[in-house]
Amino acid sequence: MTDTVETKKLTRTLVGVVTSDKMDKTVTVLVERRVKHPLYGKIVVRSKKYHVHDASNTAGVGDKVEIAEGRPVSKTVSWTVTKILEKAVVV
């Protein structure tokens, strides 16, 4: 009975901006989230940087990317770039 039912694994996805692409097949992505301060009620921006695996080296600095959590690729890399949402405008 449980053989026919397939369970879909939910993976966490985040959206952020690439801040560094100097490593080979790895980019650094800054993810910002807005949270309400528990006491004062003001909206505060919290940010965190993730090392993200980019196998094709297509993401550049300033690009807006979507990243998904996966199995660890190395000591610090356990996220992968799923798609590039916007390319950075080159002036």
Short mmCIF file of N, CA and C in Angstrom, two decimals:
data_model
loop_
_atom_site.label_atom_id
_atom_site.label_comp_id
_atom_site.label_asym_id
_atom_site.label_seq_id
_atom_site.Cartn_x
_atom_site.Cartn_y
_atom_site.Cartn_z
N MET A 1 0.82 -1.19 0.00
CA MET A 1 0.00 0.00 0.00
C MET A 1 0.87 1.26 0.00
N THR A 2 1.96 1.25 0.73
CA THR A 2 2.84 2.41 0.74
C THR A 2 3.75 2.45 -0.49
N ASP A 3 3.79 1.35 -1.26
CA ASP A 3 4.64 1.31 -2.45
C ASP A 3 4.15 2.26 -3.53
N THR A 4 2.84 2.43 -3.67
CA THR A 4 2.29 3.24 -4.75
C THR A 4 2.30 4.74 -4.44
N VAL A 5 2.35 5.08 -3.17
CA VAL A 5 2.32 6.50 -2.79
C VAL A 5 3.74 7.04 -2.79
N GLU A 6 3.98 8.05 -3.63
CA GLU A 6 5.30 8.67 -3.67
C GLU A 6 5.28 9.93 -2.83
N THR A 7 6.28 10.08 -1.98
CA THR A 7 6.37 11.29 -1.18
C THR A 7 7.41 12.21 -1.80
N LYS A 8 7.04 13.48 -2.00
CA LYS A 8 7.96 14.44 -2.60
C LYS A 8 8.75 15.12 -1.50
N LYS A 9 10.06 15.12 -1.66
CA LYS A 9 10.94 15.75 -0.67
C LYS A 9 10.93 17.26 -0.90
N LEU A 10 10.61 18.01 0.15
CA LEU A 10 10.61 19.46 0.06
C LEU A 10 12.00 19.99 0.36
N THR A 11 12.53 20.81 -0.54
CA THR A 11 13.83 21.41 -0.32
C THR A 11 13.66 22.89 -0.08
N ARG A 12 14.47 23.42 0.84
CA ARG A 12 14.39 24.85 1.12
C ARG A 12 14.99 25.63 -0.04
N THR A 13 14.32 26.70 -0.45
CA THR A 13 14.85 27.57 -1.49
C THR A 13 14.88 28.99 -0.96
N LEU A 14 15.92 29.73 -1.36
CA LEU A 14 16.09 31.12 -0.97
C LEU A 14 16.44 31.93 -2.20
N VAL A 15 16.23 33.25 -2.12
CA VAL A 15 16.60 34.15 -3.21
C VAL A 15 17.58 35.16 -2.67
N GLY A 16 18.68 35.36 -3.39
CA GLY A 16 19.69 36.30 -2.93
C GLY A 16 20.50 36.87 -4.08
N VAL A 17 21.47 37.70 -3.74
CA VAL A 17 22.32 38.37 -4.72
C VAL A 17 23.74 37.85 -4.59
N VAL A 18 24.37 37.56 -5.73
CA VAL A 18 25.73 37.06 -5.74
C VAL A 18 26.67 38.20 -5.38
N THR A 19 27.52 38.00 -4.36
CA THR A 19 28.47 39.02 -3.95
C THR A 19 29.89 38.70 -4.38
N SER A 20 30.19 37.43 -4.65
CA SER A 20 31.54 37.05 -5.07
C SER A 20 31.46 35.82 -5.96
N ASP A 21 32.25 35.84 -7.06
CA ASP A 21 32.34 34.67 -7.94
C ASP A 21 33.79 34.30 -8.22
N LYS A 22 34.68 34.63 -7.28
CA LYS A 22 36.11 34.42 -7.48
C LYS A 22 36.53 32.95 -7.33
N MET A 23 35.72 32.14 -6.68
CA MET A 23 36.06 30.73 -6.50
C MET A 23 35.63 29.93 -7.73
N ASP A 24 36.23 28.76 -7.93
CA ASP A 24 35.87 27.91 -9.05
C ASP A 24 34.64 27.08 -8.69
N LYS A 25 33.59 27.21 -9.47
CA LYS A 25 32.33 26.49 -9.30
C LYS A 25 31.62 26.81 -7.99
N THR A 26 31.96 27.92 -7.36
CA THR A 26 31.31 28.33 -6.12
C THR A 26 31.10 29.84 -6.14
N VAL A 27 29.93 30.27 -5.69
CA VAL A 27 29.66 31.70 -5.55
C VAL A 27 29.19 31.97 -4.12
N THR A 28 29.37 33.22 -3.70
CA THR A 28 28.87 33.64 -2.39
C THR A 28 27.59 34.42 -2.62
N VAL A 29 26.52 34.04 -1.94
CA VAL A 29 25.21 34.66 -2.13
C VAL A 29 24.76 35.30 -0.82
N LEU A 30 24.36 36.57 -0.90
CA LEU A 30 23.85 37.30 0.25
C LEU A 30 22.33 37.23 0.23
N VAL A 31 21.75 36.65 1.28
CA VAL A 31 20.30 36.51 1.40
C VAL A 31 19.83 37.44 2.51
N GLU A 32 18.91 38.34 2.17
CA GLU A 32 18.36 39.27 3.16
C GLU A 32 16.92 38.90 3.45
N ARG A 33 16.55 38.97 4.73
CA ARG A 33 15.16 38.73 5.12
C ARG A 33 14.73 39.80 6.09
N ARG A 34 13.46 40.16 6.03
CA ARG A 34 12.93 41.21 6.88
C ARG A 34 12.13 40.58 8.01
N VAL A 35 12.49 40.93 9.25
CA VAL A 35 11.80 40.39 10.42
C VAL A 35 11.36 41.55 11.31
N LYS A 36 10.32 41.32 12.05
CA LYS A 36 9.81 42.33 12.96
C LYS A 36 10.55 42.21 14.29
N HIS A 37 11.04 43.33 14.81
CA HIS A 37 11.75 43.32 16.09
C HIS A 37 10.78 42.90 17.19
N PRO A 38 11.18 41.96 18.07
CA PRO A 38 10.24 41.42 19.06
C PRO A 38 9.72 42.46 20.06
N LEU A 39 10.52 43.45 20.41
CA LEU A 39 10.10 44.43 21.41
C LEU A 39 9.57 45.71 20.78
N TYR A 40 10.30 46.25 19.81
CA TYR A 40 9.96 47.56 19.27
C TYR A 40 9.03 47.51 18.07
N GLY A 41 8.92 46.35 17.43
CA GLY A 41 7.97 46.21 16.33
C GLY A 41 8.47 46.75 15.00
N LYS A 42 9.67 47.31 14.96
CA LYS A 42 10.21 47.85 13.72
C LYS A 42 10.69 46.71 12.83
N ILE A 43 10.56 46.88 11.51
CA ILE A 43 11.05 45.88 10.57
C ILE A 43 12.57 46.04 10.45
N VAL A 44 13.29 44.95 10.70
CA VAL A 44 14.75 44.94 10.68
C VAL A 44 15.21 43.98 9.59
N VAL A 45 16.26 44.38 8.86
CA VAL A 45 16.79 43.52 7.80
C VAL A 45 17.90 42.65 8.37
N ARG A 46 17.72 41.34 8.29
CA ARG A 46 18.72 40.37 8.70
C ARG A 46 19.34 39.79 7.43
N SER A 47 20.65 39.58 7.44
CA SER A 47 21.28 39.04 6.24
C SER A 47 22.23 37.91 6.62
N LYS A 48 22.46 37.02 5.66
CA LYS A 48 23.37 35.91 5.85
C LYS A 48 23.98 35.56 4.50
N LYS A 49 25.26 35.17 4.53
CA LYS A 49 25.94 34.78 3.30
C LYS A 49 26.07 33.27 3.24
N TYR A 50 25.83 32.72 2.06
CA TYR A 50 25.94 31.29 1.82
C TYR A 50 26.96 31.04 0.72
N HIS A 51 27.77 29.97 0.86
CA HIS A 51 28.60 29.50 -0.23
C HIS A 51 27.74 28.53 -1.02
N VAL A 52 27.63 28.78 -2.33
CA VAL A 52 26.68 28.05 -3.17
C VAL A 52 27.42 27.42 -4.35
N HIS A 53 27.11 26.16 -4.64
CA HIS A 53 27.72 25.45 -5.77
C HIS A 53 27.10 25.92 -7.07
N ASP A 54 27.96 26.34 -8.01
CA ASP A 54 27.53 26.78 -9.34
C ASP A 54 28.36 26.00 -10.35
N ALA A 55 27.86 24.83 -10.76
CA ALA A 55 28.65 23.90 -11.57
C ALA A 55 29.09 24.49 -12.91
N SER A 56 28.26 25.33 -13.52
CA SER A 56 28.59 25.85 -14.84
C SER A 56 29.27 27.22 -14.81
N ASN A 57 29.52 27.77 -13.63
CA ASN A 57 30.14 29.08 -13.48
C ASN A 57 29.42 30.18 -14.26
N THR A 58 28.08 30.16 -14.28
CA THR A 58 27.33 31.14 -15.06
C THR A 58 26.94 32.36 -14.24
N ALA A 59 26.80 32.23 -12.93
CA ALA A 59 26.38 33.36 -12.10
C ALA A 59 27.54 34.32 -11.89
N GLY A 60 27.25 35.61 -12.02
CA GLY A 60 28.26 36.64 -11.83
C GLY A 60 27.87 37.57 -10.69
N VAL A 61 28.78 38.46 -10.34
CA VAL A 61 28.53 39.40 -9.24
C VAL A 61 27.35 40.29 -9.60
N GLY A 62 26.41 40.42 -8.66
CA GLY A 62 25.24 41.27 -8.86
C GLY A 62 24.02 40.54 -9.38
N ASP A 63 24.17 39.30 -9.80
CA ASP A 63 23.04 38.53 -10.31
C ASP A 63 22.12 38.13 -9.16
N LYS A 64 20.82 38.15 -9.44
CA LYS A 64 19.83 37.67 -8.47
C LYS A 64 19.57 36.20 -8.78
N VAL A 65 19.81 35.32 -7.80
CA VAL A 65 19.71 33.88 -8.03
C VAL A 65 18.80 33.22 -7.01
N GLU A 66 18.28 32.06 -7.43
CA GLU A 66 17.52 31.22 -6.51
C GLU A 66 18.42 30.05 -6.15
N ILE A 67 18.51 29.74 -4.84
CA ILE A 67 19.37 28.65 -4.39
C ILE A 67 18.52 27.62 -3.64
N ALA A 68 18.95 26.38 -3.71
CA ALA A 68 18.24 25.29 -3.04
C ALA A 68 19.21 24.49 -2.18
N GLU A 69 18.72 24.03 -1.05
CA GLU A 69 19.53 23.24 -0.14
C GLU A 69 19.67 21.82 -0.68
N GLY A 70 20.85 21.26 -0.49
CA GLY A 70 21.09 19.89 -0.94
C GLY A 70 22.12 19.23 -0.06
N ARG A 71 22.66 18.13 -0.54
CA ARG A 71 23.68 17.43 0.24
C ARG A 71 24.98 18.22 0.19
N PRO A 72 25.84 18.10 1.20
CA PRO A 72 27.08 18.86 1.21
C PRO A 72 28.00 18.50 0.05
N VAL A 73 28.51 19.54 -0.63
CA VAL A 73 29.47 19.36 -1.71
C VAL A 73 30.88 19.44 -1.14
N SER A 74 31.06 20.32 -0.14
CA SER A 74 32.36 20.44 0.54
C SER A 74 32.08 20.87 1.98
N LYS A 75 33.12 21.30 2.67
CA LYS A 75 32.97 21.68 4.07
C LYS A 75 31.98 22.83 4.26
N THR A 76 32.02 23.83 3.39
CA THR A 76 31.17 25.02 3.55
C THR A 76 30.04 25.10 2.53
N VAL A 77 30.03 24.24 1.52
CA VAL A 77 29.06 24.35 0.43
C VAL A 77 28.02 23.24 0.53
N SER A 78 26.76 23.64 0.80
CA SER A 78 25.67 22.65 0.79
C SER A 78 24.42 23.21 0.12
N TRP A 79 24.58 24.27 -0.66
CA TRP A 79 23.49 24.86 -1.45
C TRP A 79 23.91 24.86 -2.91
N THR A 80 22.93 24.83 -3.83
CA THR A 80 23.22 24.88 -5.26
C THR A 80 22.36 25.94 -5.93
N VAL A 81 22.89 26.54 -6.99
CA VAL A 81 22.13 27.53 -7.76
C VAL A 81 21.13 26.77 -8.62
N THR A 82 19.83 27.07 -8.45
CA THR A 82 18.82 26.40 -9.27
C THR A 82 18.50 27.21 -10.51
N LYS A 83 18.40 28.54 -10.38
CA LYS A 83 18.18 29.37 -11.56
C LYS A 83 18.63 30.79 -11.30
N ILE A 84 18.99 31.47 -12.38
CA ILE A 84 19.36 32.88 -12.32
C ILE A 84 18.12 33.69 -12.67
N LEU A 85 17.64 34.47 -11.71
CA LEU A 85 16.41 35.24 -11.89
C LEU A 85 16.65 36.52 -12.70
N GLU A 86 17.73 37.25 -12.40
CA GLU A 86 18.08 38.46 -13.15
C GLU A 86 19.58 38.55 -13.27
N LYS A 87 20.05 38.91 -14.45
CA LYS A 87 21.46 39.17 -14.63
C LYS A 87 21.76 40.60 -14.22
N ALA A 88 22.96 40.85 -13.73
CA ALA A 88 23.37 42.19 -13.32
C ALA A 88 23.54 43.07 -14.55
N VAL A 89 23.18 44.35 -14.42
CA VAL A 89 23.32 45.28 -15.54
C VAL A 89 24.77 45.76 -15.56
N VAL A 90 25.44 45.57 -16.71
CA VAL A 90 26.82 45.97 -16.88
C VAL A 90 26.84 47.38 -17.45
N VAL A 91 27.52 48.29 -16.73
CA VAL A 91 27.54 49.69 -17.17
C VAL A 91 28.77 49.98 -17.98
#
